[in-house]
PDB file of C-alpha atoms in Angstrom:
ATOM      1  CA  MET T  19       1.696  15.514 -20.299  1.00 68.00           C
ATOM      2  CA  THR T  20       0.622  13.593 -17.123  1.00 87.00           C
ATOM      3  CA  ALA T  21      -2.401  12.654 -15.100  1.00 89.00           C
ATOM      4  CA  GLY T  22      -4.445  14.325 -13.889  1.00 95.00           C
ATOM      5  CA  THR T  23      -4.704  12.048 -10.522  1.00 98.00           C
ATOM      6  CA  VAL T  24      -3.211   9.241  -9.220  1.00 98.00           C
ATOM      7  CA  VAL T  25      -4.642   6.542  -6.767  1.00 98.00           C
ATOM      8  CA  LEU T  26      -1.903   4.960  -4.635  1.00 98.00           C
ATOM      9  CA  LEU T  27      -4.067   1.170  -3.601  1.00 98.00           C
ATOM     10  CA  ARG T  28      -2.634  -0.765  -0.690  1.00 98.00           C
ATOM     11  CA  HIS T  29      -3.295  -4.122  -1.194  1.00 98.00           C
ATOM     12  CA  ALA T  30      -6.002  -6.729   0.716  1.00 98.00           C
ATOM     13  CA  ARG T  31      -5.354  -8.890   3.878  1.00 98.00           C
ATOM     14  CA  THR T  32      -2.699 -12.040   4.043  1.00 98.00           C
ATOM     15  CA  ALA T  33      -1.998 -14.209   6.693  1.00 98.00           C
ATOM     16  CA  PHE T  34       1.198 -12.264   7.649  1.00 98.00           C
ATOM     17  CA  ASN T  35      -1.413  -9.356   8.066  1.00 98.00           C
ATOM     18  CA  ALA T  36      -4.239 -10.777  10.259  1.00 97.00           C
ATOM     19  CA  ALA T  37      -0.807 -12.253  12.362  1.00 97.00           C
ATOM     20  CA  LEU T  38       1.246  -8.510  12.699  1.00 97.00           C
ATOM     21  CA  ARG T  39       4.001 -10.251  11.240  1.00 98.00           C
ATOM     22  CA  LEU T  40       6.170  -7.773   8.909  1.00 96.00           C
ATOM     23  CA  GLN T  41       6.197  -8.603   5.502  1.00 97.00           C
ATOM     24  CA  GLY T  42       8.363  -7.105   2.728  1.00 96.00           C
ATOM     25  CA  GLN T  43       9.632  -8.475   0.285  1.00 97.00           C
ATOM     26  CA  SER T  44       7.959 -11.645   1.032  1.00 97.00           C
ATOM     27  CA  ASP T  45       5.320 -12.861  -1.954  1.00 98.00           C
ATOM     28  CA  ILE T  46       2.421 -14.037   0.751  1.00 98.00           C
ATOM     29  CA  PRO T  47      -0.642 -14.167  -0.947  1.00 98.00           C
ATOM     30  CA  LEU T  48      -4.614 -12.919  -0.303  1.00 98.00           C
ATOM     31  CA  ASP T  49      -6.435 -15.261   3.207  1.00 98.00           C
ATOM     32  CA  ASP T  50     -10.053 -16.045   2.376  1.00 96.00           C
ATOM     33  CA  VAL T  51     -10.871 -12.484   4.023  1.00 97.00           C
ATOM     34  CA  GLY T  52      -8.141 -10.346   1.939  1.00 98.00           C
ATOM     35  CA  ARG T  53     -10.104 -12.304  -1.443  1.00 98.00           C
ATOM     36  CA  TRP T  54     -13.612 -10.773  -0.012  1.00 97.00           C
ATOM     37  CA  GLN T  55     -11.784  -7.389   0.555  1.00 98.00           C
ATOM     38  CA  ALA T  56     -10.381  -7.417  -2.734  1.00 98.00           C
ATOM     39  CA  GLU T  57     -13.328  -7.837  -4.347  1.00 97.00           C
ATOM     40  CA  GLN T  58     -15.167  -5.010  -1.848  1.00 97.00           C
ATOM     41  CA  GLY T  59     -12.535  -2.763  -2.474  1.00 98.00           C
ATOM     42  CA  ALA T  60     -12.436  -3.159  -6.187  1.00 98.00           C
ATOM     43  CA  LYS T  61     -16.130  -2.269  -6.540  1.00 97.00           C
ATOM     44  CA  ALA T  62     -16.261   0.410  -4.353  1.00 97.00           C
ATOM     45  CA  LEU T  63     -12.983   1.993  -5.928  1.00 98.00           C
ATOM     46  CA  ALA T  64     -14.536   1.769  -9.549  1.00 98.00           C
ATOM     47  CA  THR T  65     -17.434   3.904  -8.549  1.00 97.00           C
ATOM     48  CA  ALA T  66     -14.712   6.736  -7.665  1.00 96.00           C
ATOM     49  CA  HIS T  67     -12.546   6.284  -9.766  1.00 97.00           C
ATOM     50  CA  ARG T  68     -11.960   4.537 -13.009  1.00 97.00           C
ATOM     51  CA  ALA T  69      -8.080   3.954 -13.969  1.00 98.00           C
ATOM     52  CA  THR T  70      -6.740   4.880 -17.686  1.00 97.00           C
ATOM     53  CA  ARG T  71      -3.881   2.457 -16.721  1.00 98.00           C
ATOM     54  CA  VAL T  72      -4.128   0.100 -13.731  1.00 98.00           C
ATOM     55  CA  VAL T  73      -0.017  -0.388 -12.832  1.00 98.00           C
ATOM     56  CA  THR T  74       1.046  -3.046  -9.262  1.00 98.00           C
ATOM     57  CA  SER T  75       3.941  -4.542  -7.964  1.00 98.00           C
ATOM     58  CA  ASP T  76       4.553  -7.808  -9.033  1.00 98.00           C
ATOM     59  CA  LEU T  77       4.076  -9.277  -5.399  1.00 98.00           C
ATOM     60  CA  GLY T  78       1.563 -11.547  -5.413  1.00 98.00           C
ATOM     61  CA  ARG T  79      -0.790 -10.258  -3.031  1.00 98.00           C
ATOM     62  CA  ALA T  80      -0.820  -6.458  -4.873  1.00 98.00           C
ATOM     63  CA  ALA T  81      -0.861  -8.288  -8.402  1.00 98.00           C
ATOM     64  CA  ASP T  82      -4.384  -9.966  -6.737  1.00 98.00           C
ATOM     65  CA  THR T  83      -5.976  -6.436  -5.806  1.00 98.00           C
ATOM     66  CA  ALA T  84      -4.818  -4.981  -8.970  1.00 98.00           C
ATOM     67  CA  ARG T  85      -6.592  -7.622 -10.977  1.00 98.00           C
ATOM     68  CA  ALA T  86     -10.081  -7.280  -8.347  1.00 98.00           C
ATOM     69  CA  TYR T  87     -10.178  -3.818  -9.471  1.00 98.00           C
ATOM     70  CA  GLY T  88      -8.327  -4.008 -13.470  1.00 98.00           C
ATOM     71  CA  ALA T  89     -11.316  -6.470 -13.879  1.00 98.00           C
ATOM     72  CA  ALA T  90     -14.418  -4.251 -12.518  1.00 98.00           C
ATOM     73  CA  VAL T  91     -13.304  -1.693 -15.033  1.00 98.00           C
ATOM     74  CA  GLY T  92     -12.056  -3.287 -17.496  1.00 98.00           C
ATOM     75  CA  VAL T  93      -8.057  -2.307 -17.500  1.00 98.00           C
ATOM     76  CA  GLU T  94      -5.372  -5.064 -17.332  1.00 98.00           C
ATOM     77  CA  PRO T  95      -2.661  -4.326 -14.603  1.00 98.00           C
ATOM     78  CA  THR T  96       0.492  -3.680 -15.916  1.00 98.00           C
ATOM     79  CA  PHE T  97       3.549  -5.295 -13.599  1.00 98.00           C
ATOM     80  CA  ASP T  98       6.392  -2.599 -12.321  1.00 98.00           C
ATOM     81  CA  ALA T  99       8.469  -4.607  -9.511  1.00 98.00           C
ATOM     82  CA  ARG T 100       9.412  -0.534  -8.296  1.00 98.00           C
ATOM     83  CA  LEU T 101       6.905  -0.796  -6.629  1.00 98.00           C
ATOM     84  CA  ARG T 102       7.342  -3.440  -4.289  1.00 98.00           C
ATOM     85  CA  GLU T 103       7.111  -3.251  -0.729  1.00 98.00           C
ATOM     86  CA  ARG T 104      10.134  -1.890   1.127  1.00 96.00           C
ATOM     87  CA  SER T 105      12.412  -4.520   1.890  1.00 95.00           C
ATOM     88  CA  PHE T 106      13.075  -5.374   5.738  1.00 93.00           C
ATOM     89  CA  GLY T 107      15.572  -8.005   5.706  1.00 92.00           C
ATOM     90  CA  GLU T 108      16.547 -10.148   8.257  1.00 93.00           C
ATOM     91  CA  TRP T 109      12.969  -8.742   9.627  1.00 95.00           C
ATOM     92  CA  GLU T 110      10.873  -9.885   7.543  1.00 96.00           C
ATOM     93  CA  GLY T 111       8.012 -13.280   8.933  1.00 97.00           C
ATOM     94  CA  LEU T 112       8.633 -11.632  12.462  1.00 96.00           C
ATOM     95  CA  THR T 113       6.229  -9.873  14.728  1.00 97.00           C
ATOM     96  CA  GLY T 114       6.988  -6.723  16.768  1.00 94.00           C
ATOM     97  CA  ASP T 115       7.610  -8.393  19.702  1.00 96.00           C
ATOM     98  CA  GLU T 116      10.008 -10.815  17.902  1.00 96.00           C
ATOM     99  CA  ILE T 117      11.761  -8.198  16.727  1.00 94.00           C
ATOM    100  CA  ALA T 118      11.819  -5.914  19.601  1.00 94.00           C
ATOM    101  CA  GLU T 119      13.317  -9.211  21.904  1.00 95.00           C
ATOM    102  CA  ARG T 120      15.963  -9.905  18.941  1.00 93.00           C
ATOM    103  CA  TRP T 121      17.016  -6.575  18.568  1.00 92.00           C
ATOM    104  CA  PRO T 122      15.787  -4.358  21.190  1.00 92.00           C
ATOM    105  CA  GLU T 123      18.221  -0.823  20.507  1.00 90.00           C
ATOM    106  CA  GLN T 124      16.950  -1.477  16.467  1.00 90.00           C
ATOM    107  CA  HIS T 125      13.704  -2.204  17.355  1.00 91.00           C
ATOM    108  CA  ALA T 126      13.616   0.926  19.503  1.00 91.00           C
ATOM    109  CA  ALA T 127      15.307   3.445  16.301  1.00 87.00           C
ATOM    110  CA  TRP T 128      12.887   1.686  13.975  1.00 87.00           C
ATOM    111  CA  ARG T 129      10.128   2.985  16.198  1.00 87.00           C
ATOM    112  CA  ALA T 130      11.501   6.623  17.144  1.00 86.00           C
ATOM    113  CA  GLY T 131      11.875   7.167  12.904  1.00 83.00           C
ATOM    114  CA  GLU T 132      15.124   5.520  12.237  1.00 84.00           C
ATOM    115  CA  GLU T 133      16.503   3.055   9.929  1.00 84.00           C
ATOM    116  CA  PRO T 134      16.968  -0.389  11.176  1.00 76.00           C
ATOM    117  CA  THR T 135      20.447  -0.504   9.120  1.00 73.00           C
ATOM    118  CA  ARG T 136      21.483  -3.664  10.915  1.00 71.00           C
ATOM    119  CA  ALA T 137      18.989  -5.870   9.680  1.00 76.00           C
ATOM    120  CA  GLY T 138      19.713  -5.244   5.859  1.00 84.00           C
ATOM    121  CA  ALA T 139      15.997  -3.105   5.831  1.00 88.00           C
ATOM    122  CA  GLU T 140      15.714  -0.960   2.792  1.00 93.00           C
ATOM    123  CA  ALA T 141      16.593   3.188   3.057  1.00 93.00           C
ATOM    124  CA  LYS T 142      13.464   4.803   3.418  1.00 94.00           C
ATOM    125  CA  VAL T 143      14.299   7.363   0.835  1.00 95.00           C
ATOM    126  CA  ASP T 144      15.779   4.555  -1.952  1.00 96.00           C
ATOM    127  CA  VAL T 145      12.064   3.033  -1.678  1.00 97.00           C
ATOM    128  CA  ALA T 146      10.341   6.796  -2.239  1.00 97.00           C
ATOM    129  CA  ALA T 147      12.980   7.186  -5.285  1.00 98.00           C
ATOM    130  CA  ARG T 148      11.957   3.995  -7.064  1.00 98.00           C
ATOM    131  CA  MET T 149       8.412   4.364  -6.557  1.00 98.00           C
ATOM    132  CA  LEU T 150       8.806   8.319  -7.529  1.00 98.00           C
ATOM    133  CA  ALA T 151      10.188   7.500 -10.362  1.00 98.00           C
ATOM    134  CA  ALA T 152       7.798   4.421 -11.152  1.00 98.00           C
ATOM    135  CA  VAL T 153       4.692   6.426 -10.587  1.00 98.00           C
ATOM    136  CA  THR T 154       5.443   9.719 -12.520  1.00 97.00           C
ATOM    137  CA  GLU T 155       6.915   7.364 -15.368  1.00 97.00           C
ATOM    138  CA  HIS T 156       3.442   5.803 -15.669  1.00 98.00           C
ATOM    139  CA  ALA T 157       1.847   9.249 -15.042  1.00 97.00           C
ATOM    140  CA  ASP T 158       3.081  10.938 -17.367  1.00 96.00           C
ATOM    141  CA  ALA T 159       2.113   8.602 -20.505  1.00 96.00           C
ATOM    142  CA  LEU T 160      -0.984   9.485 -19.661  1.00 97.00           C
ATOM    143  CA  ASP T 161      -2.981  13.275 -20.833  1.00 95.00           C
ATOM    144  CA  PRO T 162      -4.099  15.237 -18.242  1.00 95.00           C
ATOM    145  CA  GLU T 163      -7.996  13.573 -18.172  1.00 95.00           C
ATOM    146  CA  GLY T 164      -6.808   9.807 -17.156  1.00 97.00           C
ATOM    147  CA  THR T 165      -6.015   8.202 -14.279  1.00 98.00           C
ATOM    148  CA  LEU T 166      -3.437   6.388 -12.788  1.00 98.00           C
ATOM    149  CA  VAL T 167      -4.307   3.591 -10.251  1.00 98.00           C
ATOM    150  CA  VAL T 168      -0.823   2.186  -8.441  1.00 98.00           C
ATOM    151  CA  VAL T 169      -1.809  -1.176  -6.277  1.00 99.00           C
ATOM    152  CA  SER T 170       1.090  -1.254  -4.156  1.00 98.00           C
ATOM    153  CA  HIS T 171       2.121  -1.645  -0.137  1.00 98.00           C
ATOM    154  CA  GLY T 172       1.936  -0.490   2.766  1.00 97.00           C
ATOM    155  CA  ALA T 173       5.182   1.521   3.735  1.00 95.00           C
ATOM    156  CA  ALA T 174       5.627   2.293   0.203  1.00 98.00           C
ATOM    157  CA  ILE T 175       2.896   4.019  -0.341  1.00 98.00           C
ATOM    158  CA  THR T 176       3.210   6.342   2.718  1.00 97.00           C
ATOM    159  CA  LEU T 177       7.085   6.828   1.267  1.00 97.00           C
ATOM    160  CA  ALA T 178       5.799   7.731  -2.010  1.00 98.00           C
ATOM    161  CA  VAL T 179       2.694  10.106  -0.762  1.00 97.00           C
ATOM    162  CA  THR T 180       5.722  11.885   1.014  1.00 97.00           C
ATOM    163  CA  ALA T 181       8.080  12.193  -2.177  1.00 97.00           C
ATOM    164  CA  LEU T 182       5.273  12.943  -4.870  1.00 97.00           C
ATOM    165  CA  LEU T 183       4.370  16.023  -1.822  1.00 97.00           C
ATOM    166  CA  GLY T 184       7.972  17.460  -1.802  1.00 95.00           C
ATOM    167  CA  LEU T 185       8.876  16.012   1.241  1.00 95.00           C
ATOM    168  CA  ASP T 186      11.948  13.994   3.300  1.00 94.00           C
ATOM    169  CA  PRO T 187      11.405  10.818   3.259  1.00 92.00           C
ATOM    170  CA  ALA T 188      13.718  10.151   5.225  1.00 88.00           C
ATOM    171  CA  GLY T 189      12.546  12.567   8.078  1.00 84.00           C
ATOM    172  CA  TRP T 190       8.718  13.189   7.526  1.00 86.00           C
ATOM    173  CA  ARG T 191       6.268  11.077   9.217  1.00 85.00           C
ATOM    174  CA  GLY T 192       3.264  13.250   8.971  1.00 88.00           C
ATOM    175  CA  ILE T 193       1.358  10.519   6.919  1.00 90.00           C
ATOM    176  CA  SER T 194      -0.032   7.320   8.379  1.00 87.00           C
ATOM    177  CA  GLY T 195      -0.217   4.182   7.137  1.00 90.00           C
ATOM    178  CA  LEU T 196      -3.202   2.847   4.960  1.00 97.00           C
ATOM    179  CA  HIS T 197      -5.538  -0.085   6.021  1.00 98.00           C
ATOM    180  CA  ASN T 198      -5.438  -3.018   3.478  1.00 98.00           C
ATOM    181  CA  VAL T 199      -7.723  -2.327   0.399  1.00 98.00           C
ATOM    182  CA  HIS T 200      -7.492   1.592   1.107  1.00 98.00           C
ATOM    183  CA  TRP T 201      -6.134   4.172  -1.360  1.00 98.00           C
ATOM    184  CA  SER T 202      -4.788   7.891  -1.220  1.00 98.00           C
ATOM    185  CA  HIS T 203      -5.638  10.218  -4.114  1.00 98.00           C
ATOM    186  CA  LEU T 204      -3.719  12.778  -5.673  1.00 98.00           C
ATOM    187  CA  HIS T 205      -4.206  15.349  -8.022  1.00 97.00           C
ATOM    188  CA  ARG T 206      -2.059  17.393 -10.345  1.00 95.00           C
ATOM    189  CA  SER T 207      -0.806  21.063  -9.009  1.00 94.00           C
ATOM    190  CA  GLY T 208      -1.098  23.989 -11.220  1.00 88.00           C
ATOM    191  CA  PRO T 209       1.593  24.635 -14.363  1.00 86.00           C
ATOM    192  CA  ALA T 210       5.253  24.996 -12.555  1.00 86.00           C
ATOM    193  CA  ALA T 211       3.261  24.708  -9.212  1.00 91.00           C
ATOM    194  CA  VAL T 212       5.233  23.470  -6.178  1.00 92.00           C
ATOM    195  CA  PRO T 213       4.900  20.289  -5.193  1.00 94.00           C
ATOM    196  CA  ALA T 214       4.034  19.023  -8.201  1.00 93.00           C
ATOM    197  CA  TRP T 215       0.936  16.811  -6.665  1.00 97.00           C
ATOM    198  CA  ARG T 216      -1.472  17.619  -3.658  1.00 97.00           C
ATOM    199  CA  LEU T 217      -3.501  14.938  -1.465  1.00 97.00           C
ATOM    200  CA  VAL T 218      -6.896  15.128  -2.002  1.00 97.00           C
ATOM    201  CA  ALA T 219      -7.854  12.199   0.466  1.00 97.00           C
ATOM    202  CA  HIS T 220      -6.222   9.383   2.086  1.00 97.00           C
ATOM    203  CA  ASN T 221      -6.974   6.238   3.650  1.00 97.00           C
ATOM    204  CA  VAL T 222     -10.586   6.045   1.681  1.00 98.00           C
ATOM    205  CA  GLY T 223     -12.405   2.784   1.903  1.00 97.00           C
ATOM    206  CA  ALA T 224     -14.918   0.859   0.971  1.00 97.00           C
ATOM    207  CA  GLY T 225     -17.232   2.241   4.177  1.00 94.00           C
ATOM    208  CA  PHE T 226     -17.579  -1.311   6.370  1.00 95.00           C
ATOM    209  CA  PRO T 227     -16.729  -0.379   9.682  1.00 94.00           C
ATOM    210  CA  LEU T 228     -12.737  -1.348  10.399  1.00 94.00           C
ATOM    211  CA  ASP T 229     -13.483  -3.894  12.929  1.00 93.00           C
ATOM    212  CA  GLU T 230     -16.181  -5.159  10.529  1.00 94.00           C
ATOM    213  CA  TRP T 231     -13.746  -5.090   7.616  1.00 96.00           C
ATOM    214  CA  ASN T 232     -10.902  -6.852   8.718  1.00 95.00           C
ATOM    215  CA  ALA T 233     -12.799  -9.937  10.475  1.00 94.00           C
ATOM    216  CA  GLY T 234     -14.436 -10.469   6.841  1.00 93.00           C
ATOM    217  CA  PRO T 235     -17.512 -11.160   4.971  1.00 89.00           C
ATOM    218  CA  ASP T 236     -19.168 -13.534   7.582  1.00 82.00           C
ATOM    219  CA  TRP T 237     -18.763 -10.811  10.215  1.00 71.00           C
ATOM    220  CA  ASN T 238     -22.046 -10.616  11.866  1.00 56.00           C
ATOM    221  CA  LEU T 239     -22.873 -14.382  11.649  1.00 46.00           C
ATOM    222  CA  GLU T 240     -24.392 -16.009  14.743  1.00 45.00           C
ATOM    223  CA  PRO T 241     -22.091 -18.624  16.696  1.00 42.00           C
ATOM    224  CA  VAL T 242     -24.183 -22.576  16.027  1.00 41.00           C
ATOM    225  CA  SER T 243     -24.810 -23.691  18.961  1.00 39.00           C
ATOM    226  CA  ALA T 244     -23.329 -27.517  20.011  1.00 36.00           C
TER     227      ALA T 244
END
């Protein structure tokens, strides 16, 4: 017995997202645009997928995004620390330029898909393993008609999708990341099929043009003359 549908939803925007700062497991709250994104995304996702169960990372930006969606479908989110973002150690809070200046070789290796081990980052295989275990456990608690919505983080979701598709999280880079409050939709494969899950849709959002989505609700307001 397992859920027939799994949706992996990335959290809404934070000030670190807006400034292109690496968050990792730093607990950064949603900003004003993020709270608006959470509301709009909740409405859009509720139209497409009504969850049987909602489970979320316990970091505030994911938890608040999950609460917005849970309110839209009448399901109280459950917290699971295994769904946290990948830890990036000393790099958390820094921009890409700042990382490249202080750790040029490690940054170049990271951009090439290797592990930035000297920075104390969590290994991709470890993130994929905890994400896979959490998603599988929660999905297995539902019946085949059920829908599991998992609210997590960009790198963690990418690695989870890779693992659910039976691919190598350490070396396969064919899945792009998600925009804020965008989601991936997977459907359970047939009995004994390999891999157990199929990717139906990826990086789906509420339908706003991306520049408007990132600007928030005031994107079209005319500037006020002095």
